[in-house]
mmCIF file of C-alpha atoms in Angstrom:
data_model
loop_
_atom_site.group_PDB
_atom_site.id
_atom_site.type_symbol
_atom_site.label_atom_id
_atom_site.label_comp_id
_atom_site.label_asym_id
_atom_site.label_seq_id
_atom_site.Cartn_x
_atom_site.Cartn_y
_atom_site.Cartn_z
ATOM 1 C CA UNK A 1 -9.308 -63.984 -43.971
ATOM 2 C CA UNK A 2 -7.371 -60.787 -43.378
ATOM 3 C CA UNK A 3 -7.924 -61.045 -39.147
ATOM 4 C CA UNK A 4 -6.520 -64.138 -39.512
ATOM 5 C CA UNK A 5 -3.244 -62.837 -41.424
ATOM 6 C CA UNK A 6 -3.038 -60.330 -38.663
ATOM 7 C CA UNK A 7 -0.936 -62.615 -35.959
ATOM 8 C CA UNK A 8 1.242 -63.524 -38.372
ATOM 9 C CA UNK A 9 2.508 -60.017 -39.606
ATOM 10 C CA UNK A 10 2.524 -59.613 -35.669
ATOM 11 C CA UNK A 11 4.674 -62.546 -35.326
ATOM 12 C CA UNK A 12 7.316 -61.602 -38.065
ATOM 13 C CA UNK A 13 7.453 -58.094 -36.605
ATOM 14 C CA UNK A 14 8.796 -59.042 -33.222
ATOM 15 C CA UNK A 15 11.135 -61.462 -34.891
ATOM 16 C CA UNK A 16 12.529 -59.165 -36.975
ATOM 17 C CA UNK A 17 12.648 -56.446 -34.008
ATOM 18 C CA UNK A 18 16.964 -56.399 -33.485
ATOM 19 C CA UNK A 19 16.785 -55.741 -37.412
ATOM 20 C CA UNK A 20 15.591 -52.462 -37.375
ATOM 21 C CA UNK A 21 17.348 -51.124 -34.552
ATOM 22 C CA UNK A 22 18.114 -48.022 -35.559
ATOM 23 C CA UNK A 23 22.281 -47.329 -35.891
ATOM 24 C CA UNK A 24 23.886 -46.166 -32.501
ATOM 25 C CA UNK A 25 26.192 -43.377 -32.771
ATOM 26 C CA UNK A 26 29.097 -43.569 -32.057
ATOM 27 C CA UNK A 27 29.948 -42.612 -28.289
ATOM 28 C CA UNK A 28 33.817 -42.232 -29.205
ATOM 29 C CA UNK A 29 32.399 -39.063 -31.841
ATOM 30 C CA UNK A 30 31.894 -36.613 -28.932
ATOM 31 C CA UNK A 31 34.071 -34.156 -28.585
ATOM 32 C CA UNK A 32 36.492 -34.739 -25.182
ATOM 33 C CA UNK A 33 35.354 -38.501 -25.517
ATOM 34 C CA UNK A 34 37.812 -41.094 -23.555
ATOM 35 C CA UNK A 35 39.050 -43.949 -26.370
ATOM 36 C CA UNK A 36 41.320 -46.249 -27.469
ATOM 37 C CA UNK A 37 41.712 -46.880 -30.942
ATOM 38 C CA UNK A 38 44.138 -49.586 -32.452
ATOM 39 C CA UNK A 39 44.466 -51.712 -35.396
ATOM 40 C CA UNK A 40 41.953 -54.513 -35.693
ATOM 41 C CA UNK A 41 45.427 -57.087 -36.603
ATOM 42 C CA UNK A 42 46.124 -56.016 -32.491
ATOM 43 C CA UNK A 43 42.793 -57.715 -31.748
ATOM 44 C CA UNK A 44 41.102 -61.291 -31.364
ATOM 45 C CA UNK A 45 37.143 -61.661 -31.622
ATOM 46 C CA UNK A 46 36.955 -64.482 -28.949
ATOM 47 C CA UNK A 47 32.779 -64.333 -29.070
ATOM 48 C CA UNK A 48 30.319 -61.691 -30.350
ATOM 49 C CA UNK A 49 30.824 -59.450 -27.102
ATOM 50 C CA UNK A 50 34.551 -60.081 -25.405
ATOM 51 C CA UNK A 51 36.961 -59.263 -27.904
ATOM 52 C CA UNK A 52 40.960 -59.658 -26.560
ATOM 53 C CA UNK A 53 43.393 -56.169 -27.311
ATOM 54 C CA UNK A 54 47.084 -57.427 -27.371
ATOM 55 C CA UNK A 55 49.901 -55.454 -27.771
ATOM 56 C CA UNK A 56 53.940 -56.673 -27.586
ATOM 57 C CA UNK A 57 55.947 -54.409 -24.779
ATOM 58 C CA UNK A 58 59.294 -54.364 -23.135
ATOM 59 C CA UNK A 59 57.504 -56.695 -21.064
ATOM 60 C CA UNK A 60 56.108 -59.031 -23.495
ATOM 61 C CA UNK A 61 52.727 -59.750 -24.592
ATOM 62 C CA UNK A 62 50.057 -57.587 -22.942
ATOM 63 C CA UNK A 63 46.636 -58.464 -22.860
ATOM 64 C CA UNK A 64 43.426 -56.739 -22.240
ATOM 65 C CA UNK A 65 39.928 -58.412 -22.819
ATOM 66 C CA UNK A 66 36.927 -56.537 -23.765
ATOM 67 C CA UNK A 67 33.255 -56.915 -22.968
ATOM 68 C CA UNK A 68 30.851 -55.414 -24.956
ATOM 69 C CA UNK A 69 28.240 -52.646 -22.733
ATOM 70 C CA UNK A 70 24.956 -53.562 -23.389
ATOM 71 C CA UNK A 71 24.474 -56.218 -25.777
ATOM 72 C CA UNK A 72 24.273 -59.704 -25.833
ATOM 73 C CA UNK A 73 24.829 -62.861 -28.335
ATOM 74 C CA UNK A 74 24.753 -66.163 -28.231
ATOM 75 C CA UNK A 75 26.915 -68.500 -25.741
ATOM 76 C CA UNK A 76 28.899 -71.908 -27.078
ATOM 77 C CA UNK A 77 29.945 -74.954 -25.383
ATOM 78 C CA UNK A 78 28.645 -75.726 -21.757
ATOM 79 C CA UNK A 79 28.072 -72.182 -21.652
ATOM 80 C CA UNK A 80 24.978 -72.371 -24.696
ATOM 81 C CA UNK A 81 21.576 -73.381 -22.855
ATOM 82 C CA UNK A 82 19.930 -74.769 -25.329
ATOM 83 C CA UNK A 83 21.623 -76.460 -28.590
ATOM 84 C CA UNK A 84 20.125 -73.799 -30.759
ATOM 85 C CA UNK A 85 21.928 -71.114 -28.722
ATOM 86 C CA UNK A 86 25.445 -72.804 -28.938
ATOM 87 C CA UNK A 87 25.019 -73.365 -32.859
ATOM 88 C CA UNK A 88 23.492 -69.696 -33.170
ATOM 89 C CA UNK A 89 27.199 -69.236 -30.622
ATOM 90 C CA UNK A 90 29.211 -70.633 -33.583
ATOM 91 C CA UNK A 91 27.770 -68.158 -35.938
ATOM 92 C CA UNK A 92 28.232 -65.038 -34.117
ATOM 93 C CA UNK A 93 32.209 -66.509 -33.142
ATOM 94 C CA UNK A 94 32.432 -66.949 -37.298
ATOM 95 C CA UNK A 95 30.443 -64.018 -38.119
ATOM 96 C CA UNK A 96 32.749 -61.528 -35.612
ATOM 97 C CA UNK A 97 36.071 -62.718 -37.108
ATOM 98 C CA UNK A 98 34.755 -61.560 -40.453
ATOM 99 C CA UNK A 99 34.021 -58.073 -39.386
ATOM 100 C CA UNK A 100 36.985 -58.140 -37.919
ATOM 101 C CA UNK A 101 38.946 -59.601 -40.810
ATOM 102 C CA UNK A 102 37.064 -57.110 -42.885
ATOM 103 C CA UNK A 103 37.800 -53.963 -40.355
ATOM 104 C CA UNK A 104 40.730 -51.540 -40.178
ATOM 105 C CA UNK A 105 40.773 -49.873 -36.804
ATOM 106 C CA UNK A 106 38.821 -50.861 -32.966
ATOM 107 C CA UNK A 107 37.842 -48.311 -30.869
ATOM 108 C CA UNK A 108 36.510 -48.410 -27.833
ATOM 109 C CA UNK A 109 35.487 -46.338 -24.626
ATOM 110 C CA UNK A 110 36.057 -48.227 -21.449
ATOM 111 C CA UNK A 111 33.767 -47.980 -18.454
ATOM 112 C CA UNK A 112 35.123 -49.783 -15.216
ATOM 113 C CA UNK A 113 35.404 -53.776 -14.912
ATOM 114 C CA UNK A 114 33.115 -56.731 -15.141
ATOM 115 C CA UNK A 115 33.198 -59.312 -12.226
ATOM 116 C CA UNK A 116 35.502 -61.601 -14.263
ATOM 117 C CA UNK A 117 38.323 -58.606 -14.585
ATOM 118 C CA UNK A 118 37.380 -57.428 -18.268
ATOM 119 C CA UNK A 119 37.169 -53.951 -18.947
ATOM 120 C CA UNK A 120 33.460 -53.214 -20.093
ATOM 121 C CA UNK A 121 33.609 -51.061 -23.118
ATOM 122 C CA UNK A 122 31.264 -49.379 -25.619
ATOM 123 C CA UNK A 123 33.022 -51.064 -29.245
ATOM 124 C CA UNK A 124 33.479 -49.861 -32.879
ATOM 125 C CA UNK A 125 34.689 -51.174 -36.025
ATOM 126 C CA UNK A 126 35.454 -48.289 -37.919
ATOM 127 C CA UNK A 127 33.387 -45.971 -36.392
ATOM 128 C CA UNK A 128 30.236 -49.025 -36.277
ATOM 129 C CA UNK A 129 29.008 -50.403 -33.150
ATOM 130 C CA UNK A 130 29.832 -54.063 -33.265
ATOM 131 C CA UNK A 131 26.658 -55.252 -31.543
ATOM 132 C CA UNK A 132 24.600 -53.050 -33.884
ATOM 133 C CA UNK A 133 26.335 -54.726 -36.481
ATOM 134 C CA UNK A 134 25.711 -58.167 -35.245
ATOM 135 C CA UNK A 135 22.013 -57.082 -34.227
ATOM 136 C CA UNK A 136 21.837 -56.979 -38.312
ATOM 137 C CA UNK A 137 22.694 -60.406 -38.578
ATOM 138 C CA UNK A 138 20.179 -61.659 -35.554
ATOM 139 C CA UNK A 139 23.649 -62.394 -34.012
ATOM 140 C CA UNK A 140 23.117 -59.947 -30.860
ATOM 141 C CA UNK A 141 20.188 -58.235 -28.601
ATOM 142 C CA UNK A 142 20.479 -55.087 -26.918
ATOM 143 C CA UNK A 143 20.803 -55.962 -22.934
ATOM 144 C CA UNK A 144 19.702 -52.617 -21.380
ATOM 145 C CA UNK A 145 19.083 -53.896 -18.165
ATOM 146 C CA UNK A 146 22.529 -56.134 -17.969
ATOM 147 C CA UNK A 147 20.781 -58.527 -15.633
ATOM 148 C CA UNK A 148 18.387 -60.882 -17.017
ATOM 149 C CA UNK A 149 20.373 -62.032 -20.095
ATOM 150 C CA UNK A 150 17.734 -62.423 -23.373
ATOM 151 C CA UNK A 151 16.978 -65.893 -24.075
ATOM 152 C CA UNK A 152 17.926 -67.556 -27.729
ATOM 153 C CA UNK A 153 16.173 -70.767 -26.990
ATOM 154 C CA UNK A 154 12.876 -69.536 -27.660
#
């Protein structure tokens, strides 16, 4: 009897793996560090890893989109492929608008651009790394390699 209980506890282990991640520090904490901090109310969760910085100038409204380094979540729409991942999409979208809601201050440290012209950028809500905090949730999965995305259709 207790072999056979052994895939299971196997089985809820991996599942559970983002959920013990341990807590990233914060790369914006070292000293000489490059960031930008601004009020979350400056700032629009548009998924669980591009979040949209905009700021009113002499200019008018200026507009700077995130991407999160090195984590993933869920896609929506025709984007989703599977309909588990765009209604697991929907969550994260609702679950990042909280934080943010819940937040005072975004900081982030930006590292070069992304083919599609966003500024890749390690994130923090108050001092928290917003994928860790997703990770919590089962709403994100660390993407070391940035290549082969992680599947949420399995």
């Amino acid at each position: 009897m207790r072999l056979a209980l052994v895939p299971f506890f196997i089985l809820i282990a991996a599942c559970n793996q983002t959920a013990s991640l341990p807590r990233p520090d914060s790369l914006c904490a070292a000293p000489g560090a490059r960031c930008v901090s601004a009020p979350v109310r400056d700032v629009v969760a548009v998924d669980g890893e591009t979040f949209e910085l905009q700021r009113l100038t002499d200019r008018g409204t200026e507009r700077l989109r995130l991407r999160l380094i090195g984590w993933d979540s869920p896609e929506t729409g025709d984007s989703a492929a599977c309909a588990a991942e765009n209604a697991m999409g929907q969550q994260v979208e609702a679950r990042a608008k909280t934080l943010f809601a819940e937040a005072q201050t975004l900081t982030f440290k930006p590292e070069g651009a992304d083919r599609f012209g966003r500024t890749r950028a390690h994130v923090y809500l108050d001092g928290t790394h917003i994928g860790w905090l997703l990770a919590k949730d089962g709403l994100s999965k660390p993407w070391l390699s940035e290549t082969v995305k992680p599947s949420w259709c399995d």
